[in-house]
Amino acid sequence: MTEPTKKIDTTSELPTVDSLDYEAARDELMQTVRQLEQGGLSLDSSLELWERGEKLAQRCENLLQGA
């Protein structure tokens, strides 16, 4: 069963990407993708989420490489 998507109003309310462990970054990335797929966001909000998603994906990759 999938968890309901928690709407993110602004990424400034979220912890910094560099402070997240792998599981937290992966979970937030999956949530971000779901929210972008649902649509209904302004262009600015969508871009802000997309940019955070890119950082989250990079964080996950870096943590996996370092394992």
PDB file of C-alpha atoms in Angstrom:
ATOM      1  CA  MET A   1       0.000   0.000   0.000  1.00  0.00           C
ATOM      2  CA  THR A   2       1.416   3.390  -0.962  1.00  0.00           C
ATOM      3  CA  GLU A   3       1.519   6.272   1.438  1.00  0.00           C
ATOM      4  CA  PRO A   4      -0.490   9.384   0.615  1.00  0.00           C
ATOM      5  CA  THR A   5       1.595  12.125  -0.909  1.00  0.00           C
ATOM      6  CA  LYS A   6       2.353  14.891   1.560  1.00  0.00           C
ATOM      7  CA  LYS A   7       2.167  18.202  -0.276  1.00  0.00           C
ATOM      8  CA  ILE A   8       5.288  20.306  -0.023  1.00  0.00           C
ATOM      9  CA  ASP A   9       4.408  23.992  -0.172  1.00  0.00           C
ATOM     10  CA  THR A  10       7.964  25.227  -0.239  1.00  0.00           C
ATOM     11  CA  THR A  11      11.286  23.454  -0.129  1.00  0.00           C
ATOM     12  CA  SER A  12      12.661  26.107   2.252  1.00  0.00           C
ATOM     13  CA  GLU A  13      10.747  24.339   5.052  1.00  0.00           C
ATOM     14  CA  LEU A  14      12.689  21.108   4.445  1.00  0.00           C
ATOM     15  CA  PRO A  15      16.043  20.025   5.888  1.00  0.00           C
ATOM     16  CA  THR A  16      19.116  20.564   3.755  1.00  0.00           C
ATOM     17  CA  VAL A  17      19.768  17.743   1.307  1.00  0.00           C
ATOM     18  CA  ASP A  18      23.321  17.266   2.626  1.00  0.00           C
ATOM     19  CA  SER A  19      21.970  16.508   6.106  1.00  0.00           C
ATOM     20  CA  LEU A  20      19.823  13.573   4.919  1.00  0.00           C
ATOM     21  CA  ASP A  21      20.841   9.944   5.167  1.00  0.00           C
ATOM     22  CA  TYR A  22      20.187   7.628   2.224  1.00  0.00           C
ATOM     23  CA  GLU A  23      16.763   6.429   3.358  1.00  0.00           C
ATOM     24  CA  ALA A  24      15.481   9.927   4.081  1.00  0.00           C
ATOM     25  CA  ALA A  25      16.776  11.274   0.756  1.00  0.00           C
ATOM     26  CA  ARG A  26      15.290   8.334  -1.170  1.00  0.00           C
ATOM     27  CA  ASP A  27      11.914   8.655   0.559  1.00  0.00           C
ATOM     28  CA  GLU A  28      11.739  12.392  -0.075  1.00  0.00           C
ATOM     29  CA  LEU A  29      12.779  11.873  -3.703  1.00  0.00           C
ATOM     30  CA  MET A  30       9.967   9.351  -4.217  1.00  0.00           C
ATOM     31  CA  GLN A  31       7.504  11.765  -2.599  1.00  0.00           C
ATOM     32  CA  THR A  32       8.760  14.599  -4.809  1.00  0.00           C
ATOM     33  CA  VAL A  33       8.313  12.517  -7.959  1.00  0.00           C
ATOM     34  CA  ARG A  34       4.755  11.582  -6.947  1.00  0.00           C
ATOM     35  CA  GLN A  35       3.888  15.209  -6.284  1.00  0.00           C
ATOM     36  CA  LEU A  36       5.303  16.346  -9.632  1.00  0.00           C
ATOM     37  CA  GLU A  37       3.423  13.567 -11.430  1.00  0.00           C
ATOM     38  CA  GLN A  38       0.133  14.625  -9.814  1.00  0.00           C
ATOM     39  CA  GLY A  39       0.513  18.104 -11.237  1.00  0.00           C
ATOM     40  CA  GLY A  40      -1.534  21.062 -10.130  1.00  0.00           C
ATOM     41  CA  LEU A  41       1.491  23.054  -9.034  1.00  0.00           C
ATOM     42  CA  SER A  42       2.547  26.449 -10.250  1.00  0.00           C
ATOM     43  CA  LEU A  43       5.503  26.576 -12.612  1.00  0.00           C
ATOM     44  CA  ASP A  44       7.692  28.089  -9.896  1.00  0.00           C
ATOM     45  CA  SER A  45       6.732  25.384  -7.389  1.00  0.00           C
ATOM     46  CA  SER A  46       7.297  22.665  -9.961  1.00  0.00           C
ATOM     47  CA  LEU A  47      10.751  24.013 -10.811  1.00  0.00           C
ATOM     48  CA  GLU A  48      11.650  24.338  -7.145  1.00  0.00           C
ATOM     49  CA  LEU A  49      10.611  20.725  -6.509  1.00  0.00           C
ATOM     50  CA  TRP A  50      12.408  19.508  -9.640  1.00  0.00           C
ATOM     51  CA  GLU A  51      15.644  21.193  -8.545  1.00  0.00           C
ATOM     52  CA  ARG A  52      15.391  19.663  -5.071  1.00  0.00           C
ATOM     53  CA  GLY A  53      14.677  16.302  -6.657  1.00  0.00           C
ATOM     54  CA  GLU A  54      17.883  16.598  -8.679  1.00  0.00           C
ATOM     55  CA  LYS A  55      19.828  17.318  -5.495  1.00  0.00           C
ATOM     56  CA  LEU A  56      18.166  14.398  -3.711  1.00  0.00           C
ATOM     57  CA  ALA A  57      19.006  12.024  -6.563  1.00  0.00           C
ATOM     58  CA  GLN A  58      22.634  13.196  -6.494  1.00  0.00           C
ATOM     59  CA  ARG A  59      22.742  12.750  -2.709  1.00  0.00           C
ATOM     60  CA  CYS A  60      21.476   9.172  -3.023  1.00  0.00           C
ATOM     61  CA  GLU A  61      24.029   8.419  -5.731  1.00  0.00           C
ATOM     62  CA  ASN A  62      26.883   9.872  -3.679  1.00  0.00           C
ATOM     63  CA  LEU A  63      25.878   7.911  -0.593  1.00  0.00           C
ATOM     64  CA  LEU A  64      25.649   4.683  -2.561  1.00  0.00           C
ATOM     65  CA  GLN A  65      29.069   5.242  -4.126  1.00  0.00           C
ATOM     66  CA  GLY A  66      30.543   5.814  -0.692  1.00  0.00           C
ATOM     67  CA  ALA A  67      29.056   2.613   0.751  1.00  0.00           C
TER      68      ALA A  67
END
